[in-house]
PDB file of C-alpha atoms in Angstrom:
ATOM      1  CA  MET R   1      90.855 120.672  94.354  1.00 44.00           C
ATOM      2  CA  PRO R   2      94.044 120.503  92.248  1.00 49.00           C
ATOM      3  CA  ILE R   3      95.832 117.198  91.933  1.00 49.00           C
ATOM      4  CA  ASP R   4      99.135 117.048  93.798  1.00 49.00           C
ATOM      5  CA  SER R   5     101.668 115.674  91.313  1.00 52.00           C
ATOM      6  CA  THR R   6     103.645 114.143  94.193  1.00 51.00           C
ATOM      7  CA  ALA R   7     100.616 112.214  95.488  1.00 59.00           C
ATOM      8  CA  PRO R   8     100.909 108.473  94.857  1.00 70.00           C
ATOM      9  CA  TRP R   9      97.347 108.096  93.515  1.00 81.00           C
ATOM     10  CA  THR R  10      95.635 110.138  90.849  1.00 91.00           C
ATOM     11  CA  HIS R  11      91.913 110.667  90.500  1.00 94.00           C
ATOM     12  CA  ALA R  12      91.933 108.387  87.453  1.00 95.00           C
ATOM     13  CA  TYR R  13      93.576 105.589  89.457  1.00 95.00           C
ATOM     14  CA  LEU R  14      91.148 105.936  92.355  1.00 95.00           C
ATOM     15  CA  ARG R  15      88.189 106.015  89.952  1.00 96.00           C
ATOM     16  CA  ALA R  16      89.461 102.850  88.242  1.00 96.00           C
ATOM     17  CA  GLN R  17      90.033 101.132  91.584  1.00 95.00           C
ATOM     18  CA  ARG R  18      86.495 101.984  92.729  1.00 95.00           C
ATOM     19  CA  ALA R  19      84.958 100.856  89.436  1.00 96.00           C
ATOM     20  CA  LEU R  20      86.934  97.613  89.450  1.00 94.00           C
ATOM     21  CA  SER R  21      86.032  96.994  93.106  1.00 92.00           C
ATOM     22  CA  ALA R  22      82.336  97.414  92.357  1.00 94.00           C
ATOM     23  CA  TRP R  23      82.649  95.045  89.371  1.00 93.00           C
ATOM     24  CA  ILE R  24      84.537  92.440  91.458  1.00 89.00           C
ATOM     25  CA  GLU R  25      81.917  92.549  94.216  1.00 88.00           C
ATOM     26  CA  ALA R  26      78.975  92.295  91.824  1.00 90.00           C
ATOM     27  CA  ASP R  27      77.464  89.111  90.439  1.00 86.00           C
ATOM     28  CA  GLY R  28      75.368  88.334  87.399  1.00 88.00           C
ATOM     29  CA  ARG R  29      73.432  91.178  85.854  1.00 92.00           C
ATOM     30  CA  ALA R  30      74.993  93.815  88.101  1.00 93.00           C
ATOM     31  CA  ALA R  31      78.496  92.694  87.076  1.00 92.00           C
ATOM     32  CA  ARG R  32      77.581  92.923  83.398  1.00 92.00           C
ATOM     33  CA  ARG R  33      76.185  96.402  83.965  1.00 93.00           C
ATOM     34  CA  LEU R  34      79.338  97.538  85.808  1.00 95.00           C
ATOM     35  CA  ALA R  35      81.768  95.960  83.324  1.00 95.00           C
ATOM     36  CA  PHE R  36      81.653  98.906  80.920  1.00 94.00           C
ATOM     37  CA  ALA R  37      82.438 101.421  83.668  1.00 95.00           C
ATOM     38  CA  ALA R  38      85.289  99.269  84.970  1.00 96.00           C
ATOM     39  CA  ARG R  39      86.698  98.694  81.481  1.00 95.00           C
ATOM     40  CA  SER R  40      86.494 102.403  80.638  1.00 95.00           C
ATOM     41  CA  ALA R  41      88.157 103.441  83.884  1.00 96.00           C
ATOM     42  CA  VAL R  42      90.996 100.938  83.423  1.00 95.00           C
ATOM     43  CA  MET R  43      91.546 102.059  79.819  1.00 95.00           C
ATOM     44  CA  ALA R  44      91.958 105.666  81.001  1.00 95.00           C
ATOM     45  CA  LEU R  45      94.981 104.784  83.153  1.00 95.00           C
ATOM     46  CA  ALA R  46      98.575 105.529  82.285  1.00 94.00           C
ATOM     47  CA  ALA R  47     100.953 102.566  82.102  1.00 94.00           C
ATOM     48  CA  ARG R  48     102.330 103.176  85.617  1.00 93.00           C
ATOM     49  CA  GLU R  49      98.839 103.360  87.101  1.00 95.00           C
ATOM     50  CA  ARG R  50      97.776 100.228  85.229  1.00 94.00           C
ATOM     51  CA  ALA R  51     100.763  98.406  86.757  1.00 94.00           C
ATOM     52  CA  GLN R  52      99.791  99.656  90.234  1.00 94.00           C
ATOM     53  CA  LEU R  53      96.226  98.477  89.692  1.00 95.00           C
ATOM     54  CA  ALA R  54      97.493  95.093  88.499  1.00 94.00           C
ATOM     55  CA  ARG R  55      99.542  94.705  91.701  1.00 94.00           C
ATOM     56  CA  TRP R  56      96.499  95.616  93.783  1.00 92.00           C
ATOM     57  CA  VAL R  57      94.374  92.972  92.028  1.00 91.00           C
ATOM     58  CA  ALA R  58      97.225  90.450  92.358  1.00 90.00           C
ATOM     59  CA  TRP R  59      97.201  90.971  96.130  1.00 89.00           C
ATOM     60  CA  LEU R  60      93.427  90.450  96.137  1.00 84.00           C
ATOM     61  CA  LEU R  61      93.904  87.163  94.308  1.00 83.00           C
ATOM     62  CA  ARG R  62      96.738  86.199  96.631  1.00 82.00           C
ATOM     63  CA  SER R  63      94.375  86.550  99.563  1.00 78.00           C
ATOM     64  CA  ARG R  64      92.550  83.580  98.009  1.00 67.00           C
ATOM     65  CA  ALA R  65      89.231  85.115  98.932  1.00 60.00           C
ATOM     66  CA  LEU R  66      88.366  85.906  95.334  1.00 59.00           C
ATOM     67  CA  VAL R  67      89.866  82.888  93.578  1.00 64.00           C
ATOM     68  CA  ALA R  68      86.765  80.842  94.316  1.00 56.00           C
ATOM     69  CA  ARG R  69      84.644  83.467  92.576  1.00 64.00           C
ATOM     70  CA  GLY R  70      86.564  82.959  89.330  1.00 80.00           C
ATOM     71  CA  LEU R  71      88.083  86.428  89.281  1.00 83.00           C
ATOM     72  CA  GLU R  72      90.933  85.384  86.980  1.00 84.00           C
ATOM     73  CA  GLN R  73      88.521  84.257  84.248  1.00 87.00           C
ATOM     74  CA  ARG R  74      86.328  87.311  84.734  1.00 89.00           C
ATOM     75  CA  LEU R  75      89.381  89.558  84.362  1.00 91.00           C
ATOM     76  CA  LEU R  76      90.266  87.861  81.084  1.00 92.00           C
ATOM     77  CA  ARG R  77      86.818  88.708  79.748  1.00 92.00           C
ATOM     78  CA  LEU R  78      86.961  92.277  81.055  1.00 93.00           C
ATOM     79  CA  ASP R  79      90.466  93.298  79.913  1.00 93.00           C
ATOM     80  CA  THR R  80      93.055  90.853  78.591  1.00 93.00           C
ATOM     81  CA  ARG R  81      95.972  93.246  79.074  1.00 94.00           C
ATOM     82  CA  LEU R  82      95.029  93.843  82.701  1.00 94.00           C
ATOM     83  CA  ALA R  83      94.624  90.094  83.280  1.00 92.00           C
ATOM     84  CA  ARG R  84      98.129  89.478  81.892  1.00 94.00           C
ATOM     85  CA  ALA R  85      99.547  92.304  84.022  1.00 94.00           C
ATOM     86  CA  VAL R  86      97.866  90.830  87.112  1.00 91.00           C
ATOM     87  CA  ALA R  87      99.347  87.397  86.370  1.00 90.00           C
ATOM     88  CA  ASN R  88     102.781  88.966  85.928  1.00 93.00           C
ATOM     89  CA  ALA R  89     102.442  90.978  89.157  1.00 92.00           C
ATOM     90  CA  ALA R  90     101.238  87.897  91.049  1.00 88.00           C
ATOM     91  CA  ALA R  91     104.332  85.998  89.926  1.00 90.00           C
ATOM     92  CA  HIS R  92     106.497  88.634  91.613  1.00 90.00           C
ATOM     93  CA  LEU R  93     104.640  88.839  94.927  1.00 86.00           C
ATOM     94  CA  PRO R  94     106.307  87.361  97.998  1.00 84.00           C
ATOM     95  CA  ALA R  95     105.081  83.968  99.138  1.00 76.00           C
ATOM     96  CA  LEU R  96     102.510  83.903 101.895  1.00 68.00           C
ATOM     97  CA  PRO R  97     103.406  82.011 105.062  1.00 65.00           C
ATOM     98  CA  ALA R  98     101.748  78.630 105.393  1.00 61.00           C
ATOM     99  CA  ALA R  99      98.643  78.546 107.536  1.00 58.00           C
ATOM    100  CA  PRO R 100      99.314  76.944 110.919  1.00 57.00           C
ATOM    101  CA  THR R 101      97.804  73.537 111.530  1.00 55.00           C
ATOM    102  CA  ALA R 102      95.260  73.004 114.289  1.00 57.00           C
ATOM    103  CA  ARG R 103      97.766  71.043 116.350  1.00 61.00           C
ATOM    104  CA  GLY R 104     100.535  73.633 116.149  1.00 58.00           C
ATOM    105  CA  ALA R 105      98.328  76.672 115.818  1.00 55.00           C
ATOM    106  CA  ARG R 106      99.547  79.842 117.394  1.00 54.00           C
ATOM    107  CA  PRO R 107      97.093  81.816 119.503  1.00 50.00           C
ATOM    108  CA  THR R 108      95.323  84.624 117.698  1.00 49.00           C
ATOM    109  CA  LEU R 109      93.192  87.490 118.853  1.00 43.00           C
ATOM    110  CA  VAL R 110      90.084  85.587 117.775  1.00 43.00           C
ATOM    111  CA  SER R 111      91.055  82.510 119.814  1.00 42.00           C
ATOM    112  CA  HIS R 112      91.525  84.695 122.896  1.00 40.00           C
ATOM    113  CA  LEU R 113      88.126  86.330 122.459  1.00 40.00           C
ATOM    114  CA  GLY R 114      86.203  83.103 121.931  1.00 40.00           C
TER     115      GLY R 114
END
């Protein structure tokens, strides 16, 4: 299938995102095995795609789910330029709203189901 030049994502970007996702999810030996594929896929990206990927990773870090797994340090070892781009993108993301306290918590779907 030909690539639509107006499409926001190229095959190279999607391949890099998949490879980086697999590397992020993996631990230990599996992560070391997947590092080469992730590094190669990221290196194949154009500058614009690399910036898009950096914003995507910055949002992952912002979610705080991956900070505990040391993703920032792992990124530095994988690709220093990408790690710097992620840090720059993270600095420009909007602030997340503060989590509500238990006393003033607003009802959520989960609280209604439980």
